[in-house]
Amino acid sequence: LLKINDGVVPASVLRAVFREIWSGAVALQEPVKVAFLGPLATFTHQAALATFGSAVTYVDQPTIADVFDAVSRREATYGVVPVENSTEGSVTHTLDMFADTDLNIYAELNLPIHHSLLSNCKPADITTVYSHPQVFGQCRRWLHRNLPRAKLVEVASTTEAAGRCSREANTGALASALAAQQYNVPIQESNIEDASENTTRFFVLSKKKPEASGDDKTSLLLAIRHRVGALYESLLPFGKHGVNLTFIESRPSKRRSWEYFFFIDFVGHVSDPHVQQVLNDLAETCQFVKILGSYPRAPESEG
């Protein structure tokens, strides 16, 4: 649809319309339940809505581990979790969960993240601001310039921040416009994030594997041998076979001291011949290689 669109309808509108058509059609065929890191009105909830539309059933979960568990137990068909923010970096809890799961990464979504200052009073009267710690990090300069004397209190989610702000006088919350609507708290300032291109990447989890789309990305989990040059040797096959790396992150294995896993994303599908060559080479240099998923590559941002 995007390829044949002559530009009269914006791409974001075309995606939104088709998403709702798809969502309604799927709901008629079979019940689809989507677990996400809650509560309602969080950015992960927005990412789930942007992926699956409004016709499926959504189940909010208190932790990232609970999202994985709901899909593993087949209590949900899909799960949505954050994995990386363009300002604050990786969501390490999500990466750590992949070491011990058999779930597949079914899709990815890049969602622009816009934060608002919510309050029932004027900004000059705010003495306390609630928000998630990552959001404080994404709005650090704005807070320093505009609310330098306010006390910053970390809470579990932006939705909880909006809820507290709705009940307490002289408080503010850094949250989404959806959270403002959910708790009926006025937005005092919009788009207060320090980086205008602030984006969070989300993974869709499933027991199923998607078909190759022709424009795919693959995620791997590697454990390398503990010797000089092991990481260098593990990266050589990607350059040798012309595979473009898009992400690499190390995490403690939590099994032995000073042992690390490496998470790697690259462009291509596991069925591609040059990707198969990379995987064969990695099998010779790494302790183990776990394929987390090959899935359609997401647009840079989804409105």
XYZ file of N, CA, C and O in Angstrom, residues 1 49 59 69 92 99 149 162 213 249:
40
model
N 0.821 -1.211 0.000
C 0.000 0.000 0.000
C 0.856 1.263 0.000
O 0.578 2.231 -0.700
N -0.838 -0.833 20.949
C -1.951 -0.324 20.150
C -1.496 0.010 18.725
O -2.217 -0.248 17.753
N -3.864 -7.182 27.817
C -3.713 -7.563 29.222
C -2.436 -6.932 29.745
O -1.333 -7.295 29.313
N 6.316 -14.441 30.661
C 5.648 -15.597 31.260
C 4.250 -15.803 30.663
O 3.839 -16.931 30.398
N 17.823 -3.269 30.001
C 18.620 -4.468 30.293
C 17.767 -5.635 30.781
O 18.109 -6.795 30.530
N 17.882 -14.909 27.731
C 18.829 -15.999 27.984
C 18.110 -17.301 28.322
O 18.624 -18.389 28.043
N 13.881 23.696 41.188
C 13.684 23.516 42.629
C 12.709 22.396 42.972
O 12.512 22.064 44.136
N 1.082 9.916 36.610
C -0.114 10.695 36.287
C -1.195 10.489 37.334
O -1.903 11.442 37.721
N 10.139 -11.472 5.010
C 9.421 -10.395 4.324
C 10.206 -9.804 3.163
O 9.667 -9.054 2.360
N 25.332 -5.427 22.330
C 25.280 -5.082 23.754
C 25.752 -6.286 24.553
O 25.403 -7.434 24.247
